[in-house]
mmCIF file of C-alpha atoms in Angstrom:
data_model
loop_
_atom_site.group_PDB
_atom_site.id
_atom_site.type_symbol
_atom_site.label_atom_id
_atom_site.label_comp_id
_atom_site.label_asym_id
_atom_site.label_seq_id
_atom_site.Cartn_x
_atom_site.Cartn_y
_atom_site.Cartn_z
ATOM 1 C CA UNK A 642 200.487 10.333 -3.570
ATOM 2 C CA UNK A 643 197.399 7.842 -3.638
ATOM 3 C CA UNK A 644 195.811 10.530 -0.483
ATOM 4 C CA UNK A 645 192.004 8.992 -0.798
ATOM 5 C CA UNK A 646 190.662 12.726 -0.720
ATOM 6 C CA UNK A 647 187.197 13.121 1.577
ATOM 7 C CA UNK A 648 185.826 16.077 1.020
ATOM 8 C CA UNK A 649 184.192 18.164 3.445
ATOM 9 C CA UNK A 650 180.663 18.325 2.533
ATOM 10 C CA UNK A 651 179.416 14.344 2.668
ATOM 11 C CA UNK A 652 179.699 13.167 6.214
ATOM 12 C CA UNK A 653 177.386 15.779 6.362
ATOM 13 C CA UNK A 654 174.874 15.100 3.590
ATOM 14 C CA UNK A 655 174.982 11.640 4.815
ATOM 15 C CA UNK A 656 174.111 12.502 7.428
ATOM 16 C CA UNK A 657 171.063 13.979 7.058
ATOM 17 C CA UNK A 658 170.332 11.581 3.901
ATOM 18 C CA UNK A 659 169.778 9.569 7.173
ATOM 19 C CA UNK A 660 168.325 11.741 9.451
ATOM 20 C CA UNK A 661 165.175 12.873 6.259
ATOM 21 C CA UNK A 662 165.390 8.913 5.545
ATOM 22 C CA UNK A 663 163.693 8.300 9.398
ATOM 23 C CA UNK A 664 161.563 11.255 8.972
ATOM 24 C CA UNK A 665 160.058 9.403 5.890
ATOM 25 C CA UNK A 666 159.544 6.436 7.825
ATOM 26 C CA UNK A 667 158.298 8.319 10.731
ATOM 27 C CA UNK A 668 155.715 10.345 8.533
ATOM 28 C CA UNK A 669 154.723 6.893 7.099
ATOM 29 C CA UNK A 670 154.451 4.948 9.630
ATOM 30 C CA UNK A 671 152.452 7.853 11.513
ATOM 31 C CA UNK A 672 150.404 7.867 8.336
ATOM 32 C CA UNK A 673 149.676 4.642 8.856
ATOM 33 C CA UNK A 674 148.315 4.669 12.281
ATOM 34 C CA UNK A 675 145.787 7.213 10.946
ATOM 35 C CA UNK A 676 144.561 5.544 9.054
ATOM 36 C CA UNK A 677 143.895 2.535 10.423
ATOM 37 C CA UNK A 678 142.234 4.818 13.394
ATOM 38 C CA UNK A 679 139.862 6.297 10.554
ATOM 39 C CA UNK A 680 139.700 3.020 9.649
ATOM 40 C CA UNK A 681 138.380 1.559 13.095
ATOM 41 C CA UNK A 682 136.063 5.063 14.400
ATOM 42 C CA UNK A 683 134.810 4.539 10.517
ATOM 43 C CA UNK A 684 132.477 1.545 11.902
ATOM 44 C CA UNK A 685 131.295 3.159 15.181
ATOM 45 C CA UNK A 686 130.558 6.693 12.974
ATOM 46 C CA UNK A 687 128.803 4.211 10.693
ATOM 47 C CA UNK A 688 126.797 2.977 14.189
ATOM 48 C CA UNK A 689 126.846 6.477 15.384
ATOM 49 C CA UNK A 690 124.993 7.176 12.090
ATOM 50 C CA UNK A 691 122.625 4.332 11.809
ATOM 51 C CA UNK A 692 121.523 4.988 15.458
ATOM 52 C CA UNK A 693 120.767 8.265 14.496
ATOM 53 C CA UNK A 694 118.907 7.022 11.832
ATOM 54 C CA UNK A 695 116.885 4.758 14.042
ATOM 55 C CA UNK A 696 116.271 7.093 16.625
ATOM 56 C CA UNK A 697 115.338 9.784 13.634
ATOM 57 C CA UNK A 698 112.882 6.988 13.065
ATOM 58 C CA UNK A 699 111.664 5.703 16.582
ATOM 59 C CA UNK A 700 111.264 9.398 17.093
ATOM 60 C CA UNK A 701 108.750 9.628 14.323
ATOM 61 C CA UNK A 702 106.734 7.106 15.858
ATOM 62 C CA UNK A 703 106.736 8.544 19.048
ATOM 63 C CA UNK A 704 104.894 11.584 18.752
ATOM 64 C CA UNK A 705 101.966 9.690 17.013
ATOM 65 C CA UNK A 706 101.921 8.314 20.076
ATOM 66 C CA UNK A 707 101.441 10.826 21.508
ATOM 67 C CA UNK A 708 99.281 12.716 20.076
ATOM 68 C CA UNK A 709 97.258 9.130 19.902
ATOM 69 C CA UNK A 710 97.614 10.027 23.987
ATOM 70 C CA UNK A 711 97.008 13.632 23.839
ATOM 71 C CA UNK A 712 93.800 13.127 21.800
ATOM 72 C CA UNK A 713 92.406 10.458 23.970
ATOM 73 C CA UNK A 714 94.477 12.442 27.341
ATOM 74 C CA UNK A 715 91.757 15.425 25.704
ATOM 75 C CA UNK A 716 88.529 13.177 25.451
ATOM 76 C CA UNK A 717 88.735 12.278 28.746
ATOM 77 C CA UNK A 718 88.273 15.279 29.781
ATOM 78 C CA UNK A 719 85.091 15.988 28.365
ATOM 79 C CA UNK A 720 83.840 12.682 28.295
ATOM 80 C CA UNK A 721 84.238 13.564 32.100
ATOM 81 C CA UNK A 722 83.285 17.435 32.226
ATOM 82 C CA UNK A 723 80.125 15.657 30.271
ATOM 83 C CA UNK A 724 79.580 13.388 33.037
ATOM 84 C CA UNK A 725 79.838 15.635 35.132
ATOM 85 C CA UNK A 726 77.434 18.168 34.231
ATOM 86 C CA UNK A 727 75.824 16.245 31.659
ATOM 87 C CA UNK A 728 74.791 12.575 33.668
ATOM 88 C CA UNK A 729 74.658 12.723 36.831
ATOM 89 C CA UNK A 730 70.876 13.136 37.885
ATOM 90 C CA UNK A 731 69.905 11.564 34.018
ATOM 91 C CA UNK A 732 71.255 13.683 32.035
ATOM 92 C CA UNK A 733 69.798 16.767 32.804
ATOM 93 C CA UNK A 734 72.275 19.273 31.577
ATOM 94 C CA UNK A 735 73.394 21.031 34.629
ATOM 95 C CA UNK A 736 76.188 19.310 37.868
ATOM 96 C CA UNK A 737 72.137 18.743 39.850
ATOM 97 C CA UNK A 738 70.603 15.875 40.776
ATOM 98 C CA UNK A 739 67.005 14.926 39.914
ATOM 99 C CA UNK A 740 64.315 14.824 42.424
ATOM 100 C CA UNK A 741 63.764 12.429 42.932
ATOM 101 C CA UNK A 742 59.444 11.041 44.327
ATOM 102 C CA UNK A 743 61.318 10.234 47.910
ATOM 103 C CA UNK A 744 62.789 13.290 48.454
ATOM 104 C CA UNK A 745 59.707 16.016 47.467
ATOM 105 C CA UNK A 746 56.162 16.728 50.348
ATOM 106 C CA UNK A 747 53.181 17.608 47.911
ATOM 107 C CA UNK A 748 50.387 20.187 48.385
ATOM 108 C CA UNK A 749 47.653 21.218 45.617
ATOM 109 C CA UNK A 750 45.591 24.304 45.403
ATOM 110 C CA UNK A 751 42.006 25.037 44.049
ATOM 111 C CA UNK A 752 42.663 28.199 41.120
ATOM 112 C CA UNK A 753 39.331 28.723 40.940
ATOM 113 C CA UNK A 754 36.147 30.737 43.151
ATOM 114 C CA UNK A 755 33.752 29.589 45.399
ATOM 115 C CA UNK A 756 30.660 28.092 43.307
ATOM 116 C CA UNK A 757 32.835 27.238 40.458
ATOM 117 C CA UNK A 758 32.998 24.514 38.716
ATOM 118 C CA UNK A 759 36.727 22.894 39.756
ATOM 119 C CA UNK A 760 38.895 23.102 36.798
ATOM 120 C CA UNK A 761 42.375 24.992 38.014
ATOM 121 C CA UNK A 762 45.333 23.369 40.054
ATOM 122 C CA UNK A 763 48.330 24.472 41.309
ATOM 123 C CA UNK A 764 51.138 21.211 41.774
ATOM 124 C CA UNK A 765 53.144 22.284 44.686
ATOM 125 C CA UNK A 766 56.488 20.235 45.159
ATOM 126 C CA UNK A 767 59.301 21.143 48.167
ATOM 127 C CA UNK A 768 62.739 19.941 48.568
ATOM 128 C CA UNK A 769 63.220 17.828 51.521
ATOM 129 C CA UNK A 770 66.530 17.890 51.246
ATOM 130 C CA UNK A 771 69.111 20.033 51.645
ATOM 131 C CA UNK A 772 71.433 20.715 48.536
ATOM 132 C CA UNK A 773 69.525 20.897 44.622
ATOM 133 C CA UNK A 774 66.817 18.379 42.720
ATOM 134 C CA UNK A 775 66.050 19.602 39.608
ATOM 135 C CA UNK A 776 62.817 19.205 37.661
ATOM 136 C CA UNK A 777 62.305 18.403 34.534
ATOM 137 C CA UNK A 778 59.934 19.751 30.753
ATOM 138 C CA UNK A 779 56.176 18.111 32.337
ATOM 139 C CA UNK A 780 54.825 15.407 35.440
ATOM 140 C CA UNK A 781 53.675 12.354 33.991
ATOM 141 C CA UNK A 782 49.778 13.192 35.801
ATOM 142 C CA UNK A 783 47.303 10.737 35.803
ATOM 143 C CA UNK A 784 43.751 11.310 36.931
ATOM 144 C CA UNK A 785 42.058 8.436 37.921
ATOM 145 C CA UNK A 786 43.681 6.046 39.920
ATOM 146 C CA UNK A 787 46.706 3.635 38.570
ATOM 147 C CA UNK A 788 49.789 3.217 35.938
ATOM 148 C CA UNK A 789 46.945 2.173 33.371
ATOM 149 C CA UNK A 790 45.648 5.287 34.111
ATOM 150 C CA UNK A 791 45.710 8.246 30.458
ATOM 151 C CA UNK A 792 48.640 10.313 31.469
ATOM 152 C CA UNK A 793 47.202 14.224 31.209
ATOM 153 C CA UNK A 794 49.160 15.953 28.128
ATOM 154 C CA UNK A 795 50.826 18.382 28.571
ATOM 155 C CA UNK A 796 50.414 22.424 27.605
ATOM 156 C CA UNK A 797 51.807 23.162 24.610
ATOM 157 C CA UNK A 798 54.770 22.339 24.165
ATOM 158 C CA UNK A 799 57.170 22.176 28.156
ATOM 159 C CA UNK A 800 59.648 24.024 29.293
ATOM 160 C CA UNK A 801 63.207 22.646 27.678
ATOM 161 C CA UNK A 802 65.353 24.479 30.502
ATOM 162 C CA UNK A 803 65.396 22.518 33.290
ATOM 163 C CA UNK A 804 64.262 23.284 37.139
ATOM 164 C CA UNK A 805 66.937 23.906 39.897
ATOM 165 C CA UNK A 806 65.095 23.507 43.673
ATOM 166 C CA UNK A 807 67.362 25.081 45.956
ATOM 167 C CA UNK A 808 67.690 22.171 48.984
ATOM 168 C CA UNK A 809 63.910 23.352 50.798
ATOM 169 C CA UNK A 810 62.789 25.465 48.135
ATOM 170 C CA UNK A 811 59.629 24.885 45.773
ATOM 171 C CA UNK A 812 58.102 24.567 41.899
ATOM 172 C CA UNK A 813 55.122 24.563 40.889
ATOM 173 C CA UNK A 814 53.150 22.599 38.173
ATOM 174 C CA UNK A 815 49.795 24.292 36.360
ATOM 175 C CA UNK A 816 46.965 22.014 36.053
ATOM 176 C CA UNK A 817 43.150 21.858 34.363
ATOM 177 C CA UNK A 818 40.671 18.932 35.103
ATOM 178 C CA UNK A 819 38.013 19.368 33.146
ATOM 179 C CA UNK A 820 36.572 21.404 30.131
ATOM 180 C CA UNK A 821 33.270 19.819 29.476
ATOM 181 C CA UNK A 822 30.651 23.377 29.792
ATOM 182 C CA UNK A 823 27.866 21.371 29.153
ATOM 183 C CA UNK A 824 25.099 20.608 32.135
ATOM 184 C CA UNK A 825 22.245 18.868 33.416
ATOM 185 C CA UNK A 826 22.682 15.249 34.737
ATOM 186 C CA UNK A 827 24.874 13.759 33.380
ATOM 187 C CA UNK A 828 28.133 11.720 34.637
ATOM 188 C CA UNK A 829 31.276 12.397 34.762
ATOM 189 C CA UNK A 830 34.319 10.510 35.863
ATOM 190 C CA UNK A 831 35.238 11.453 38.931
ATOM 191 C CA UNK A 832 39.067 11.351 40.857
ATOM 192 C CA UNK A 833 39.785 12.259 44.255
ATOM 193 C CA UNK A 834 43.063 12.844 43.644
ATOM 194 C CA UNK A 835 46.595 13.183 41.261
ATOM 195 C CA UNK A 836 49.157 11.296 41.065
ATOM 196 C CA UNK A 837 52.324 11.836 38.766
ATOM 197 C CA UNK A 838 55.115 10.352 37.786
ATOM 198 C CA UNK A 839 59.124 12.262 37.250
ATOM 199 C CA UNK A 840 60.539 12.597 34.438
ATOM 200 C CA UNK A 841 64.466 11.810 34.165
ATOM 201 C CA UNK A 842 66.991 14.655 32.204
ATOM 202 C CA UNK A 843 67.243 12.034 29.099
ATOM 203 C CA UNK A 844 62.968 11.847 29.016
ATOM 204 C CA UNK A 845 62.525 8.429 31.091
ATOM 205 C CA UNK A 846 60.500 7.682 34.027
ATOM 206 C CA UNK A 847 61.298 7.803 37.046
ATOM 207 C CA UNK A 848 60.506 5.610 39.910
ATOM 208 C CA UNK A 849 58.819 6.063 42.560
ATOM 209 C CA UNK A 850 55.035 7.957 41.888
ATOM 210 C CA UNK A 851 53.942 11.202 43.439
ATOM 211 C CA UNK A 852 50.119 12.109 44.594
ATOM 212 C CA UNK A 853 48.232 15.279 45.942
ATOM 213 C CA UNK A 854 45.431 15.064 47.440
ATOM 214 C CA UNK A 855 42.644 17.546 46.651
ATOM 215 C CA UNK A 856 42.166 20.605 48.480
ATOM 216 C CA UNK A 857 39.960 20.524 51.997
ATOM 217 C CA UNK A 858 36.515 20.134 50.928
ATOM 218 C CA UNK A 859 36.685 19.159 48.149
ATOM 219 C CA UNK A 860 36.396 14.855 48.304
ATOM 220 C CA UNK A 861 36.651 14.538 44.326
ATOM 221 C CA UNK A 862 36.578 16.270 41.283
ATOM 222 C CA UNK A 863 34.560 15.876 37.512
ATOM 223 C CA UNK A 864 37.787 14.895 35.566
ATOM 224 C CA UNK A 865 37.599 14.281 31.499
ATOM 225 C CA UNK A 866 40.190 14.675 28.243
ATOM 226 C CA UNK A 867 40.258 18.246 28.188
ATOM 227 C CA UNK A 868 42.471 17.482 31.348
ATOM 228 C CA UNK A 869 46.238 19.614 30.235
ATOM 229 C CA UNK A 870 49.041 20.099 32.482
ATOM 230 C CA UNK A 871 51.538 23.115 32.537
ATOM 231 C CA UNK A 872 55.540 22.369 32.701
ATOM 232 C CA UNK A 873 57.501 22.545 36.167
ATOM 233 C CA UNK A 874 58.034 26.091 37.081
ATOM 234 C CA UNK A 875 60.121 28.436 39.537
ATOM 235 C CA UNK A 876 57.427 30.222 40.781
ATOM 236 C CA UNK A 877 53.651 30.703 40.624
ATOM 237 C CA UNK A 878 52.675 33.065 38.155
ATOM 238 C CA UNK A 879 54.217 31.084 35.406
ATOM 239 C CA UNK A 880 52.983 27.607 35.937
ATOM 240 C CA UNK A 881 49.418 29.131 35.768
ATOM 241 C CA UNK A 882 48.986 31.883 33.251
ATOM 242 C CA UNK A 883 48.446 29.182 30.237
ATOM 243 C CA UNK A 884 46.142 26.903 32.572
ATOM 244 C CA UNK A 885 43.983 30.068 33.908
ATOM 245 C CA UNK A 886 44.190 30.427 30.229
ATOM 246 C CA UNK A 887 41.730 27.260 29.328
#
């Protein structure tokens, strides 16, 4: 009998093979798709890395610029501070402007007793403003009329510290005008007033001239090249003490 025998397990094996074949095919398709996705993602990743490197490079360059800006910024306040305290009114080192001749009133007081040769004088200035101003060094005093007259030499080195004159306040300078003790009938230079130019904080002359009229009772005084002036001081004693020793 030619009956074809079919083993009971054969159909299942065929079905399993078909399923496995389909699974393998699906796996291959998935792998290919993933590789395709990775390949597609790679440029994006490279671009990100490139952008990151560029950003990193740009960050360094940017950091340099702020450093420079910061330096400039830090110099600004220093320069501004120097301007507010150093340059205001001629660079006198304070927050107040230099005194101006037009804002000061003047007075002169003789320091010698009756019968003595007039030699020692106290020069006084009063700040007519309501706000402080600054006097620097020593006034440039002339004992004769005109800007061509010689300037009296300061007695020693003037005090480098500026004198702040409060609103309505006073400042003083001592003046010695005559050093010749010889008697006789010799004729000496005479002066009927003193003039003075103020000095700015950086040492230059300020505009305007102070005029100091002689005290009442003195028409003129004898003057010579022994004359000396002491720098501005906040008290009469400080102004006159060195001058009275001449």
